[in-house]
CSV table of C-alpha atoms in Angstrom, one decimal:
chain,number,residue,atom,x,y,z
A,236,UNK,CA,-34.7,-89.9,70.7
A,237,UNK,CA,-36.4,-93.3,69.2
A,238,UNK,CA,-35.5,-94.5,65.8
A,239,UNK,CA,-38.0,-93.8,63.0
A,240,UNK,CA,-39.7,-97.0,62.0
A,241,UNK,CA,-39.4,-98.3,58.4
A,242,UNK,CA,-43.1,-98.8,56.9
A,243,UNK,CA,-44.6,-100.0,53.7
A,244,UNK,CA,-46.2,-97.8,51.4
A,245,UNK,CA,-49.3,-98.2,53.0
A,246,UNK,CA,-47.8,-97.4,56.6
A,247,UNK,CA,-47.5,-100.9,58.1
A,248,UNK,CA,-43.9,-101.4,60.0
A,249,UNK,CA,-41.5,-103.8,58.1
A,250,UNK,CA,-40.1,-106.3,60.4
A,251,UNK,CA,-37.3,-107.3,58.1
A,252,UNK,CA,-35.7,-105.5,55.4
A,253,UNK,CA,-32.5,-107.6,54.8
A,254,UNK,CA,-34.1,-111.1,54.3
A,255,UNK,CA,-37.0,-112.2,52.0
A,256,UNK,CA,-39.8,-114.5,52.9
A,257,UNK,CA,-39.4,-117.9,51.9
A,258,UNK,CA,-40.8,-121.4,52.0
A,259,UNK,CA,-38.5,-123.0,54.7
A,260,UNK,CA,-34.8,-122.3,55.4
A,261,UNK,CA,-33.4,-121.7,51.4
A,262,UNK,CA,-36.6,-122.7,50.1
A,263,UNK,CA,-38.3,-120.1,47.2
A,264,UNK,CA,-39.8,-117.0,47.9
A,265,UNK,CA,-43.4,-116.5,48.7
A,266,UNK,CA,-45.8,-114.7,46.9
A,267,UNK,CA,-47.1,-113.1,50.0
A,268,UNK,CA,-43.9,-111.3,50.8
A,269,UNK,CA,-45.6,-107.9,50.0
A,270,UNK,CA,-42.8,-106.2,51.4
A,271,UNK,CA,-40.6,-107.6,48.7
A,272,UNK,CA,-43.0,-107.2,45.9
A,273,UNK,CA,-43.6,-103.5,46.6
A,274,UNK,CA,-40.1,-102.8,46.5
A,275,UNK,CA,-39.3,-104.8,43.4
A,276,UNK,CA,-42.3,-103.4,41.5
A,277,UNK,CA,-41.2,-99.3,42.6
A,278,UNK,CA,-38.0,-100.3,41.6
A,279,UNK,CA,-39.2,-101.3,37.9
A,280,UNK,CA,-41.0,-97.9,37.5
A,281,UNK,CA,-38.5,-95.4,38.9
A,282,UNK,CA,-37.5,-94.3,35.7
A,283,UNK,CA,-39.7,-92.2,33.3
A,284,UNK,CA,-39.7,-91.6,29.7
A,285,UNK,CA,-36.4,-89.2,28.9
A,286,UNK,CA,-37.1,-86.4,27.0
A,287,UNK,CA,-36.3,-86.8,23.3
A,288,UNK,CA,-34.0,-83.7,23.3
A,289,UNK,CA,-32.8,-82.0,26.3
A,290,UNK,CA,-32.4,-85.1,28.2
A,291,UNK,CA,-29.0,-84.3,29.9
A,292,UNK,CA,-29.6,-81.8,32.2
A,293,UNK,CA,-28.6,-79.8,35.3
A,294,UNK,CA,-30.3,-77.3,37.2
A,295,UNK,CA,-30.5,-75.0,40.2
A,296,UNK,CA,-32.6,-72.1,41.8
A,297,UNK,CA,-32.0,-68.6,42.4
A,298,UNK,CA,-33.2,-65.1,42.0
A,299,UNK,CA,-33.9,-63.0,39.2
A,300,UNK,CA,-33.6,-59.0,40.5
A,301,UNK,CA,-34.8,-56.0,38.2
A,302,UNK,CA,-31.9,-53.4,37.8
A,303,UNK,CA,-33.3,-51.2,35.0
A,304,UNK,CA,-36.8,-49.8,34.4
A,305,UNK,CA,-38.3,-51.3,31.4
A,306,UNK,CA,-42.0,-50.3,32.2
A,307,UNK,CA,-42.3,-48.4,29.0
A,308,UNK,CA,-42.1,-51.5,27.2
A,309,UNK,CA,-44.4,-54.4,29.5
A,310,UNK,CA,-46.5,-54.1,32.1
A,311,UNK,CA,-45.4,-57.7,33.3
A,312,UNK,CA,-45.4,-57.4,37.1
A,313,UNK,CA,-42.2,-59.1,37.8
A,314,UNK,CA,-40.3,-56.7,35.7
A,315,UNK,CA,-42.5,-53.5,37.2
A,316,UNK,CA,-39.9,-51.9,39.6
A,317,UNK,CA,-36.2,-51.9,39.8
A,318,UNK,CA,-35.2,-53.9,43.1
A,319,UNK,CA,-37.9,-56.5,42.7
A,320,UNK,CA,-36.7,-60.2,43.4
A,321,UNK,CA,-38.5,-63.3,41.7
A,322,UNK,CA,-37.6,-66.8,42.6
A,323,UNK,CA,-36.3,-68.7,39.4
A,324,UNK,CA,-35.2,-72.2,38.6
A,325,UNK,CA,-33.0,-72.6,35.5
A,326,UNK,CA,-32.3,-75.8,33.8
A,327,UNK,CA,-29.1,-76.3,31.5
A,328,UNK,CA,-28.8,-79.2,29.1
A,329,UNK,CA,-27.2,-80.7,26.0
A,330,UNK,CA,-29.4,-81.5,23.3
A,331,UNK,CA,-29.0,-84.4,21.1
A,332,UNK,CA,-27.5,-87.0,23.3
A,333,UNK,CA,-29.2,-89.5,26.0
A,334,UNK,CA,-29.5,-89.2,29.4
A,335,UNK,CA,-26.6,-90.9,30.1
A,336,UNK,CA,-24.5,-88.8,27.5
A,337,UNK,CA,-21.5,-86.7,28.4
A,338,UNK,CA,-21.7,-83.2,29.3
A,339,UNK,CA,-18.1,-81.8,27.6
A,340,UNK,CA,-19.7,-82.4,23.5
A,341,UNK,CA,-20.2,-80.4,20.8
A,342,UNK,CA,-23.7,-79.4,21.0
A,343,UNK,CA,-26.0,-76.5,21.7
A,344,UNK,CA,-27.1,-76.3,25.4
A,345,UNK,CA,-30.3,-75.3,26.5
A,346,UNK,CA,-31.1,-72.5,29.0
A,347,UNK,CA,-34.7,-72.8,30.3
A,348,UNK,CA,-35.6,-70.5,33.1
A,349,UNK,CA,-39.0,-70.4,35.0
A,350,UNK,CA,-39.7,-67.6,36.7
A,351,UNK,CA,-42.0,-68.0,39.9
A,352,UNK,CA,-44.0,-64.7,39.5
A,353,UNK,CA,-47.1,-63.4,41.5
A,354,UNK,CA,-49.1,-63.6,38.4
A,355,UNK,CA,-48.1,-67.3,37.5
A,356,UNK,CA,-45.1,-68.9,36.1
A,357,UNK,CA,-43.3,-67.8,33.3
A,358,UNK,CA,-41.0,-69.8,31.2
A,359,UNK,CA,-38.6,-68.7,29.1
A,360,UNK,CA,-37.1,-71.8,27.1
A,361,UNK,CA,-33.8,-70.8,24.8
A,362,UNK,CA,-30.4,-71.8,24.0
A,363,UNK,CA,-26.8,-70.8,24.5
A,364,UNK,CA,-26.8,-69.6,20.9
A,365,UNK,CA,-29.1,-66.8,19.6
A,366,UNK,CA,-30.2,-68.7,16.4
A,367,UNK,CA,-31.0,-72.4,15.3
A,368,UNK,CA,-30.6,-74.7,12.5
A,369,UNK,CA,-34.1,-74.4,11.3
A,370,UNK,CA,-37.0,-72.0,10.9
A,371,UNK,CA,-40.1,-74.3,10.5
A,372,UNK,CA,-41.4,-76.8,13.1
A,373,UNK,CA,-42.4,-78.9,10.5
A,374,UNK,CA,-38.9,-79.9,9.9
A,375,UNK,CA,-37.8,-80.3,13.7
A,376,UNK,CA,-38.5,-84.1,13.9
A,377,UNK,CA,-36.7,-84.8,10.8
A,378,UNK,CA,-33.7,-82.6,12.2
A,379,UNK,CA,-33.6,-84.5,15.5
A,380,UNK,CA,-33.6,-87.6,14.1
A,381,UNK,CA,-30.7,-86.8,11.4
A,382,UNK,CA,-28.5,-85.9,14.9
A,383,UNK,CA,-29.7,-88.7,17.0
A,384,UNK,CA,-28.1,-92.3,17.0
A,385,UNK,CA,-28.9,-94.4,13.7
A,386,UNK,CA,-31.3,-97.1,14.3
A,387,UNK,CA,-28.9,-99.5,12.8
A,388,UNK,CA,-25.6,-98.6,14.0
A,389,UNK,CA,-26.7,-97.1,17.2
A,390,UNK,CA,-24.8,-94.3,16.9
A,391,UNK,CA,-24.7,-90.5,15.5
A,392,UNK,CA,-23.8,-90.8,11.9
A,393,UNK,CA,-21.7,-88.2,9.9
A,394,UNK,CA,-23.7,-89.5,6.9
A,395,UNK,CA,-27.2,-88.5,8.6
A,396,UNK,CA,-26.1,-85.2,10.3
A,397,UNK,CA,-24.8,-83.6,7.3
A,398,UNK,CA,-27.2,-84.7,4.7
A,399,UNK,CA,-29.8,-83.0,6.5
A,400,UNK,CA,-27.6,-79.8,6.5
A,401,UNK,CA,-27.0,-80.6,2.9
A,402,UNK,CA,-30.8,-80.1,2.4
A,403,UNK,CA,-31.3,-77.2,4.9
A,404,UNK,CA,-29.2,-74.5,3.8
A,405,UNK,CA,-31.0,-71.9,6.5
A,406,UNK,CA,-28.8,-74.2,8.8
A,407,UNK,CA,-25.4,-72.6,7.5
A,408,UNK,CA,-25.6,-69.8,10.3
A,409,UNK,CA,-26.0,-72.0,13.4
A,410,UNK,CA,-23.5,-74.7,12.1
A,411,UNK,CA,-20.8,-71.7,12.0
A,412,UNK,CA,-21.8,-71.1,15.8
A,413,UNK,CA,-21.5,-75.0,16.6
A,414,UNK,CA,-18.2,-75.7,15.0
A,415,UNK,CA,-16.5,-72.6,16.1
A,416,UNK,CA,-15.0,-71.8,19.4
A,417,UNK,CA,-18.2,-71.5,21.3
A,418,UNK,CA,-19.3,-74.8,20.2
A,419,UNK,CA,-18.4,-76.7,23.6
A,420,UNK,CA,-18.9,-74.4,26.5
A,421,UNK,CA,-16.2,-74.9,29.6
A,422,UNK,CA,-18.9,-75.1,32.0
A,423,UNK,CA,-22.8,-73.8,31.9
A,424,UNK,CA,-21.3,-70.8,34.4
A,425,UNK,CA,-19.0,-69.9,31.3
A,426,UNK,CA,-21.6,-69.6,28.6
A,427,UNK,CA,-24.5,-66.9,27.6
A,428,UNK,CA,-27.9,-67.8,27.6
A,429,UNK,CA,-30.5,-66.5,24.6
A,430,UNK,CA,-34.2,-66.7,24.6
A,431,UNK,CA,-33.3,-67.0,20.6
A,432,UNK,CA,-37.0,-66.6,19.5
A,433,UNK,CA,-38.7,-63.1,18.8
A,434,UNK,CA,-41.3,-62.7,21.8
A,435,UNK,CA,-43.9,-60.0,22.2
A,436,UNK,CA,-44.0,-57.3,25.3
A,437,UNK,CA,-46.9,-55.2,25.6
A,438,UNK,CA,-46.9,-52.2,28.1
A,439,UNK,CA,-49.7,-50.5,30.1
A,440,UNK,CA,-50.8,-48.4,27.2
A,441,UNK,CA,-51.6,-51.5,25.0
A,442,UNK,CA,-48.6,-50.6,22.7
A,443,UNK,CA,-46.6,-54.0,21.5
A,444,UNK,CA,-42.9,-54.5,21.1
A,445,UNK,CA,-41.2,-57.3,19.8
A,446,UNK,CA,-38.1,-58.7,21.9
A,447,UNK,CA,-34.8,-60.9,22.1
A,448,UNK,CA,-33.6,-62.1,25.3
A,449,UNK,CA,-29.6,-62.2,26.2
A,450,UNK,CA,-28.3,-63.6,29.4
A,451,UNK,CA,-24.4,-62.4,29.3
A,452,UNK,CA,-22.4,-64.6,31.8
A,453,UNK,CA,-20.7,-62.4,34.6
A,454,UNK,CA,-18.1,-65.3,34.7
A,455,UNK,CA,-16.8,-64.8,31.3
A,456,UNK,CA,-16.9,-66.8,28.3
A,457,UNK,CA,-14.7,-70.1,28.6
A,458,UNK,CA,-15.0,-72.7,26.1
A,459,UNK,CA,-13.1,-75.9,25.4
A,460,UNK,CA,-11.3,-77.2,22.1
A,461,UNK,CA,-12.2,-80.5,20.6
A,462,UNK,CA,-9.2,-81.9,22.3
A,463,UNK,CA,-9.8,-80.7,26.0
A,464,UNK,CA,-13.2,-81.9,25.4
A,465,UNK,CA,-12.6,-85.3,24.5
A,466,UNK,CA,-10.2,-85.5,27.4
A,467,UNK,CA,-12.6,-84.1,30.2
A,468,UNK,CA,-15.5,-86.3,28.7
A,469,UNK,CA,-13.3,-89.4,29.1
A,470,UNK,CA,-12.3,-88.4,32.9
A,471,UNK,CA,-15.8,-87.0,34.1
A,472,UNK,CA,-18.5,-87.3,31.8
A,473,UNK,CA,-20.6,-85.3,34.3
A,474,UNK,CA,-18.4,-82.3,34.2
A,475,UNK,CA,-20.9,-79.4,33.5
A,476,UNK,CA,-22.9,-80.9,36.4
A,477,UNK,CA,-20.1,-81.5,38.9
A,478,UNK,CA,-19.0,-77.8,38.1
A,479,UNK,CA,-22.3,-76.3,38.7
A,480,UNK,CA,-23.1,-78.3,42.0
A,481,UNK,CA,-19.5,-77.4,43.4
A,482,UNK,CA,-19.4,-73.8,42.5
A,483,UNK,CA,-22.9,-73.1,44.4
A,484,UNK,CA,-22.0,-75.4,47.3
A,485,UNK,CA,-18.8,-73.1,47.8
A,486,UNK,CA,-21.1,-69.8,47.6
A,487,UNK,CA,-19.4,-68.9,44.3
A,488,UNK,CA,-23.0,-68.4,43.0
A,489,UNK,CA,-23.0,-67.9,39.2
A,490,UNK,CA,-25.0,-65.1,37.7
A,491,UNK,CA,-26.1,-63.5,34.2
A,492,UNK,CA,-27.1,-59.9,33.3
A,493,UNK,CA,-30.2,-60.1,31.4
A,494,UNK,CA,-30.3,-57.6,28.4
A,495,UNK,CA,-33.1,-57.3,25.6
A,496,UNK,CA,-33.2,-55.8,22.0
A,497,UNK,CA,-36.6,-54.2,21.6
A,498,UNK,CA,-38.5,-53.8,18.2
A,499,UNK,CA,-41.5,-51.6,18.1
A,500,UNK,CA,-43.9,-53.6,16.5
A,501,UNK,CA,-44.4,-51.6,13.5
A,502,UNK,CA,-41.1,-51.8,12.5
A,503,UNK,CA,-41.4,-55.7,11.9
A,504,UNK,CA,-43.1,-55.5,8.2
A,505,UNK,CA,-40.6,-53.5,6.7
A,506,UNK,CA,-37.4,-54.6,8.6
A,507,UNK,CA,-34.5,-55.7,6.0
A,508,UNK,CA,-35.4,-59.5,6.7
A,509,UNK,CA,-37.9,-61.4,8.6
A,510,UNK,CA,-37.3,-60.5,12.1
A,511,UNK,CA,-39.2,-63.6,13.1
A,512,UNK,CA,-36.7,-66.1,11.4
A,513,UNK,CA,-35.2,-68.5,14.2
A,514,UNK,CA,-32.1,-68.5,12.0
A,515,UNK,CA,-31.2,-64.8,12.0
A,516,UNK,CA,-30.0,-62.6,14.9
A,517,UNK,CA,-30.7,-58.8,14.7
A,518,UNK,CA,-27.7,-56.8,14.5
A,519,UNK,CA,-27.0,-54.6,17.5
A,520,UNK,CA,-26.5,-51.3,15.9
A,521,UNK,CA,-30.0,-51.5,14.6
A,522,UNK,CA,-31.6,-52.6,18.0
A,523,UNK,CA,-29.0,-52.0,21.0
A,524,UNK,CA,-28.8,-54.3,24.0
A,525,UNK,CA,-30.9,-52.8,27.0
A,526,UNK,CA,-30.3,-53.8,30.4
A,527,UNK,CA,-33.1,-55.4,32.4
A,528,UNK,CA,-31.7,-57.2,35.7
A,529,UNK,CA,-29.7,-59.9,37.1
A,530,UNK,CA,-30.3,-63.5,37.5
A,531,UNK,CA,-28.3,-65.3,40.1
A,532,UNK,CA,-28.1,-69.2,41.2
A,533,UNK,CA,-27.7,-69.7,44.6
A,534,UNK,CA,-29.2,-73.0,45.6
A,535,UNK,CA,-28.9,-76.8,44.5
A,536,UNK,CA,-31.7,-79.1,44.1
A,537,UNK,CA,-32.0,-81.7,47.0
A,538,UNK,CA,-33.3,-84.3,44.5
A,539,UNK,CA,-32.0,-84.2,41.0
A,540,UNK,CA,-34.8,-86.5,39.8
A,541,UNK,CA,-37.7,-84.6,41.4
A,542,UNK,CA,-36.1,-81.0,40.6
A,543,UNK,CA,-34.3,-81.4,37.4
A,544,UNK,CA,-35.5,-84.3,35.5
A,545,UNK,CA,-39.3,-83.6,36.5
A,546,UNK,CA,-38.9,-79.9,35.8
A,547,UNK,CA,-41.2,-78.8,32.9
A,548,UNK,CA,-40.8,-75.8,30.8
A,549,UNK,CA,-43.4,-74.8,28.3
A,550,UNK,CA,-42.9,-71.6,26.2
A,551,UNK,CA,-46.8,-71.2,26.3
A,552,UNK,CA,-46.5,-70.4,30.0
A,553,UNK,CA,-46.8,-66.3,29.5
A,554,UNK,CA,-47.9,-63.9,32.3
A,555,UNK,CA,-49.8,-60.4,31.5
A,556,UNK,CA,-47.5,-58.4,29.4
A,557,UNK,CA,-45.4,-61.1,27.8
A,558,UNK,CA,-46.7,-63.3,24.7
A,559,UNK,CA,-46.0,-64.8,21.5
A,560,UNK,CA,-44.6,-63.5,18.1
A,561,UNK,CA,-45.4,-64.9,14.8
A,562,UNK,CA,-42.0,-66.8,14.9
A,563,UNK,CA,-43.0,-70.2,13.4
A,564,UNK,CA,-40.6,-72.2,15.4
A,565,UNK,CA,-42.3,-70.6,18.9
A,566,UNK,CA,-45.6,-71.1,17.5
A,567,UNK,CA,-44.8,-75.1,17.1
A,568,UNK,CA,-43.0,-75.1,20.7
A,569,UNK,CA,-46.1,-73.7,22.3
A,570,UNK,CA,-47.5,-77.0,21.8
A,571,UNK,CA,-44.9,-79.4,21.6
A,572,UNK,CA,-43.3,-78.9,25.0
A,573,UNK,CA,-46.3,-78.7,27.0
A,574,UNK,CA,-47.5,-82.1,25.0
A,575,UNK,CA,-44.3,-83.7,25.8
A,576,UNK,CA,-44.2,-83.1,29.5
A,577,UNK,CA,-47.9,-84.2,29.6
A,578,UNK,CA,-46.6,-87.5,27.9
A,579,UNK,CA,-43.5,-88.0,30.1
A,580,UNK,CA,-44.8,-86.8,33.7
A,581,UNK,CA,-48.7,-87.1,33.1
A,582,UNK,CA,-51.5,-84.4,32.9
A,583,UNK,CA,-51.0,-83.2,36.2
A,584,UNK,CA,-47.3,-82.5,35.8
A,585,UNK,CA,-48.1,-78.9,36.6
A,586,UNK,CA,-48.8,-79.8,40.3
A,587,UNK,CA,-45.2,-81.1,40.9
A,588,UNK,CA,-43.6,-79.1,43.4
A,589,UNK,CA,-40.7,-77.6,40.9
A,590,UNK,CA,-43.3,-76.8,38.3
A,591,UNK,CA,-46.2,-75.6,40.6
A,592,UNK,CA,-46.7,-71.8,41.1
A,593,UNK,CA,-44.9,-70.4,44.1
A,594,UNK,CA,-45.6,-66.7,44.4
A,595,UNK,CA,-49.3,-67.4,43.6
A,596,UNK,CA,-51.8,-70.2,43.6
A,597,UNK,CA,-53.2,-72.2,40.5
A,598,UNK,CA,-57.0,-71.8,40.6
A,599,UNK,CA,-58.9,-73.5,37.5
A,600,UNK,CA,-61.1,-76.3,36.6
A,601,UNK,CA,-58.6,-79.0,35.9
A,602,UNK,CA,-59.4,-82.3,37.7
A,603,UNK,CA,-59.0,-85.7,38.2
A,604,UNK,CA,-56.4,-87.7,35.7
A,605,UNK,CA,-53.3,-89.5,36.9
A,606,UNK,CA,-51.8,-88.6,40.0
A,607,UNK,CA,-54.4,-85.6,40.7
A,608,UNK,CA,-54.1,-84.0,43.7
A,609,UNK,CA,-56.5,-81.4,43.3
A,610,UNK,CA,-59.6,-83.7,43.1
A,611,UNK,CA,-61.8,-81.2,44.5
A,612,UNK,CA,-65.5,-82.8,46.0
A,613,UNK,CA,-68.7,-81.2,46.8
A,614,UNK,CA,-67.0,-77.9,47.8
A,615,UNK,CA,-65.8,-76.9,44.2
A,616,UNK,CA,-67.8,-77.1,41.1
A,617,UNK,CA,-65.8,-78.0,37.8
A,618,UNK,CA,-67.3,-76.1,35.2
A,619,UNK,CA,-67.3,-72.4,34.0
A,620,UNK,CA,-69.6,-70.3,34.6
A,621,UNK,CA,-71.1,-71.4,37.7
A,622,UNK,CA,-73.2,-69.8,40.8
A,623,UNK,CA,-71.1,-71.2,43.4
A,624,UNK,CA,-68.2,-68.4,43.5
A,625,UNK,CA,-65.5,-70.4,41.1
A,626,UNK,CA,-62.8,-68.7,39.6
A,627,UNK,CA,-63.7,-66.4,36.8
A,628,UNK,CA,-62.0,-65.0,33.5
A,629,UNK,CA,-60.2,-61.7,33.8
A,630,UNK,CA,-61.4,-60.2,30.4
A,631,UNK,CA,-58.0,-58.8,30.0
A,632,UNK,CA,-55.6,-60.6,27.4
A,633,UNK,CA,-51.9,-61.2,28.5
A,634,UNK,CA,-50.6,-59.3,25.5
A,635,UNK,CA,-51.5,-57.3,22.3
A,636,UNK,CA,-53.1,-59.4,19.7
A,637,UNK,CA,-51.4,-60.2,16.5
A,638,UNK,CA,-52.8,-59.0,13.2
A,639,UNK,CA,-53.3,-61.8,10.5
A,640,UNK,CA,-54.6,-61.4,6.8
A,641,UNK,CA,-54.8,-63.4,3.5
A,642,UNK,CA,-56.0,-67.4,2.9
A,643,UNK,CA,-55.2,-70.8,4.9
A,644,UNK,CA,-52.4,-72.6,3.4
A,645,UNK,CA,-49.0,-74.3,3.6
A,646,UNK,CA,-47.3,-70.6,2.8
A,647,UNK,CA,-43.3,-69.8,2.8
A,648,UNK,CA,-42.7,-67.0,5.3
A,649,UNK,CA,-42.9,-63.3,3.9
A,650,UNK,CA,-40.0,-62.3,1.8
A,651,UNK,CA,-38.2,-59.3,3.2
A,652,UNK,CA,-35.8,-57.4,0.7
A,653,UNK,CA,-32.6,-59.0,2.5
A,654,UNK,CA,-33.5,-62.5,3.5
A,655,UNK,CA,-30.8,-64.6,2.9
A,656,UNK,CA,-29.8,-68.0,4.3
A,657,UNK,CA,-26.1,-67.3,4.0
A,658,UNK,CA,-25.1,-63.6,4.5
A,659,UNK,CA,-25.2,-63.8,8.7
A,660,UNK,CA,-23.0,-66.9,8.6
A,661,UNK,CA,-20.4,-65.0,6.4
A,662,UNK,CA,-20.7,-62.0,8.9
A,663,UNK,CA,-20.1,-64.3,11.6
A,664,UNK,CA,-16.9,-66.0,10.1
A,665,UNK,CA,-15.8,-62.6,9.3
A,666,UNK,CA,-15.9,-61.6,12.7
A,667,UNK,CA,-13.4,-64.3,13.9
A,668,UNK,CA,-9.6,-64.1,14.2
A,669,UNK,CA,-7.6,-66.2,11.9
A,670,UNK,CA,-6.9,-68.6,14.5
A,671,UNK,CA,-10.8,-68.9,15.0
A,672,UNK,CA,-11.3,-69.5,11.7
A,673,UNK,CA,-8.6,-72.1,11.5
A,674,UNK,CA,-10.2,-74.1,14.3
A,675,UNK,CA,-13.8,-73.4,12.9
A,676,UNK,CA,-12.6,-75.3,9.4
A,677,UNK,CA,-10.8,-78.0,10.9
A,678,UNK,CA,-13.9,-79.2,13.2
A,679,UNK,CA,-16.1,-78.6,10.0
A,680,UNK,CA,-14.0,-81.0,8.0
A,681,UNK,CA,-13.6,-83.5,10.6
A,682,UNK,CA,-17.0,-84.3,10.2
A,683,UNK,CA,-17.8,-83.7,6.8
A,684,UNK,CA,-14.7,-85.6,5.5
A,685,UNK,CA,-16.5,-88.4,7.0
A,686,UNK,CA,-19.4,-88.5,4.9
A,687,UNK,CA,-19.7,-91.3,2.2
A,688,UNK,CA,-21.9,-89.5,-0.4
A,689,UNK,CA,-19.8,-87.3,-2.7
A,690,UNK,CA,-23.1,-85.3,-3.6
A,691,UNK,CA,-23.6,-84.7,0.2
A,692,UNK,CA,-20.3,-83.0,0.6
A,693,UNK,CA,-20.7,-80.9,-2.4
A,694,UNK,CA,-23.9,-79.5,-1.3
A,695,UNK,CA,-22.6,-78.7,2.2
A,696,UNK,CA,-19.5,-77.3,0.7
A,697,UNK,CA,-21.8,-75.0,-1.7
A,698,UNK,CA,-23.1,-73.3,1.5
A,699,UNK,CA,-20.0,-72.5,3.1
A,700,UNK,CA,-19.3,-71.0,-0.2
A,701,UNK,CA,-22.2,-69.2,-0.2
A,702,UNK,CA,-21.6,-67.4,3.0
A,703,UNK,CA,-18.1,-66.4,2.3
A,704,UNK,CA,-15.5,-67.0,-0.5
A,705,UNK,CA,-12.7,-67.4,1.7
A,706,UNK,CA,-14.9,-69.6,4.1
A,707,UNK,CA,-15.9,-71.7,1.4
A,708,UNK,CA,-12.4,-72.2,0.0
A,709,UNK,CA,-10.7,-73.0,3.3
A,710,UNK,CA,-13.2,-75.6,4.2
A,711,UNK,CA,-13.2,-77.4,0.8
A,712,UNK,CA,-9.4,-77.6,1.0
A,713,UNK,CA,-9.5,-79.2,4.6
A,714,UNK,CA,-12.1,-81.6,3.5
A,715,UNK,CA,-10.2,-82.8,0.4
A,716,UNK,CA,-7.2,-83.0,2.2
A,717,UNK,CA,-8.7,-85.1,4.8
A,718,UNK,CA,-10.6,-87.6,2.4
A,719,UNK,CA,-7.3,-87.8,0.2
A,720,UNK,CA,-5.4,-89.4,3.4
C-alpha cells in the first residue's frame, strides 16, 4: 500500500520536511519557503484564549438513560420514556486556576453536561457543589478577580480571597463546603455533580415546576486531605485527567444517578427562603430527591483540544419542556457563557463537531462570519419570513412564562421569612463529625491567618460566629494561634 503524501494546506506535495530552504549551503533562509512559513504561522496560532474560569478541564462522551417516569413534570423528549438513551458529553474542570494548573487543588469543580437530544442540544452547566459564593451576577467579575492571580505578585493572595469573602456574607455556606472534607475530590469520578441553579420544567399540560439537579456518583465519594493533595499535585499535576482517561480506557466506565428536587411553581412565592438564591439548598425533607436516570461515560475524546478545550456549554441552550427560573445568577449566565464562547471560539463555534447537534440538524438563518461552514448561496434565503420554504417558527414556547410585576430598577431579591446568609452554613457545620469539623477549622485558619489586615480577619470571623457559635469559636482560636506563632 503506497504511503500517504505529506502536503501543504493548499494540497501541494511537500518535497522536504526536514530542511528549510536557504540561499546556498549554510546561507540565510528564503522568504519563498512557503512550507516553512505556513508551519510557523500555524504554530503561532495553535492556541486560543483560555477560559477565564474553568480553564483546566477534562471530558468524555457517554449516554444518559431514563430509568423513571418524569413525564408528569416535563415534556422534554429525551426524558419522555423509560429506557430512552441520549448521547452526552461531560466536561469536568477546576474553576480558579489557569490552563496549566494542577487538578488536585482546593477549588470547586465544574460539571457541565451536553445532551445531544432530538430536539436540539441541552446544556446543563453546574458544579460539584449545590451552592455558590454569590447570588448576583453583578458581583461575579469581582469575585473571580479576587480568586485569580494578583496583578502585582502574580499568584493567588489570601488578602484578596478573604477580603472579598469578608464583604460577601452570603459566601459563608459555600466557604464551609469548600474548606470541608469535600473541597478536594480524589478524582472527577468520585464526586457528585449538581445543576446548582434552579431551573423550570413544564409538562404537556402547561404546568410549571421548579427543579434542582443532583448527579450522585455511583463510585462513591472520595476526597483528599490538603496534605494528600499537595503530594499528588507535585507528582502528577494531571491526576484527575489521568484517572478519568485510564478508567475509561480500561472499561471501568464511571456513572452517576440523576435525581431531581421538584417544587410546584406555586410554592415558590411563599417558601420560607428565596428558592432562587444560589447560596442556599432546598432541604430534602421539603422536596425529596426523585430519581430520573443514569449517566454513563464510556468513550474518551480523540483530541483533547478539539473536543474538550473547544467544547462550549451555554445554559441558555434549552429544549422544549425545560427553561430558566428567576435565579439571578442563572439569568446572568444565560448571556455570559455564550458570549465567552463567541469571544474564544468565534460566532460559529456551534458548528464545531463537539458542539453541533448530533440527533437533529440546526436549521436557521445564521450565516457568514469567521470560519462559517453554513454559507448557503442561491438555494437558501437568509431572511425570515420568506416565500422559499425556509425554516419557520413553531409558535410553541419551550417553557412556561414567568410572571413579572413592579418597576424596573436595581432591586434586592424579595425577602422571604427565613432568608439568612448564615443559617445553612451552620446546619452544614452541625452535620459534620468532630474530626470533620477539626479539618474544616484547620483549612480555614490556614488561609485566614495569612491575611495581613486585622479588620478583614475580624469580618470573616464574624461570619463563622453568625453561622454557629462553636464554629466561630474554634475558627477564631485556630486563627489566633497561627497568627501568634
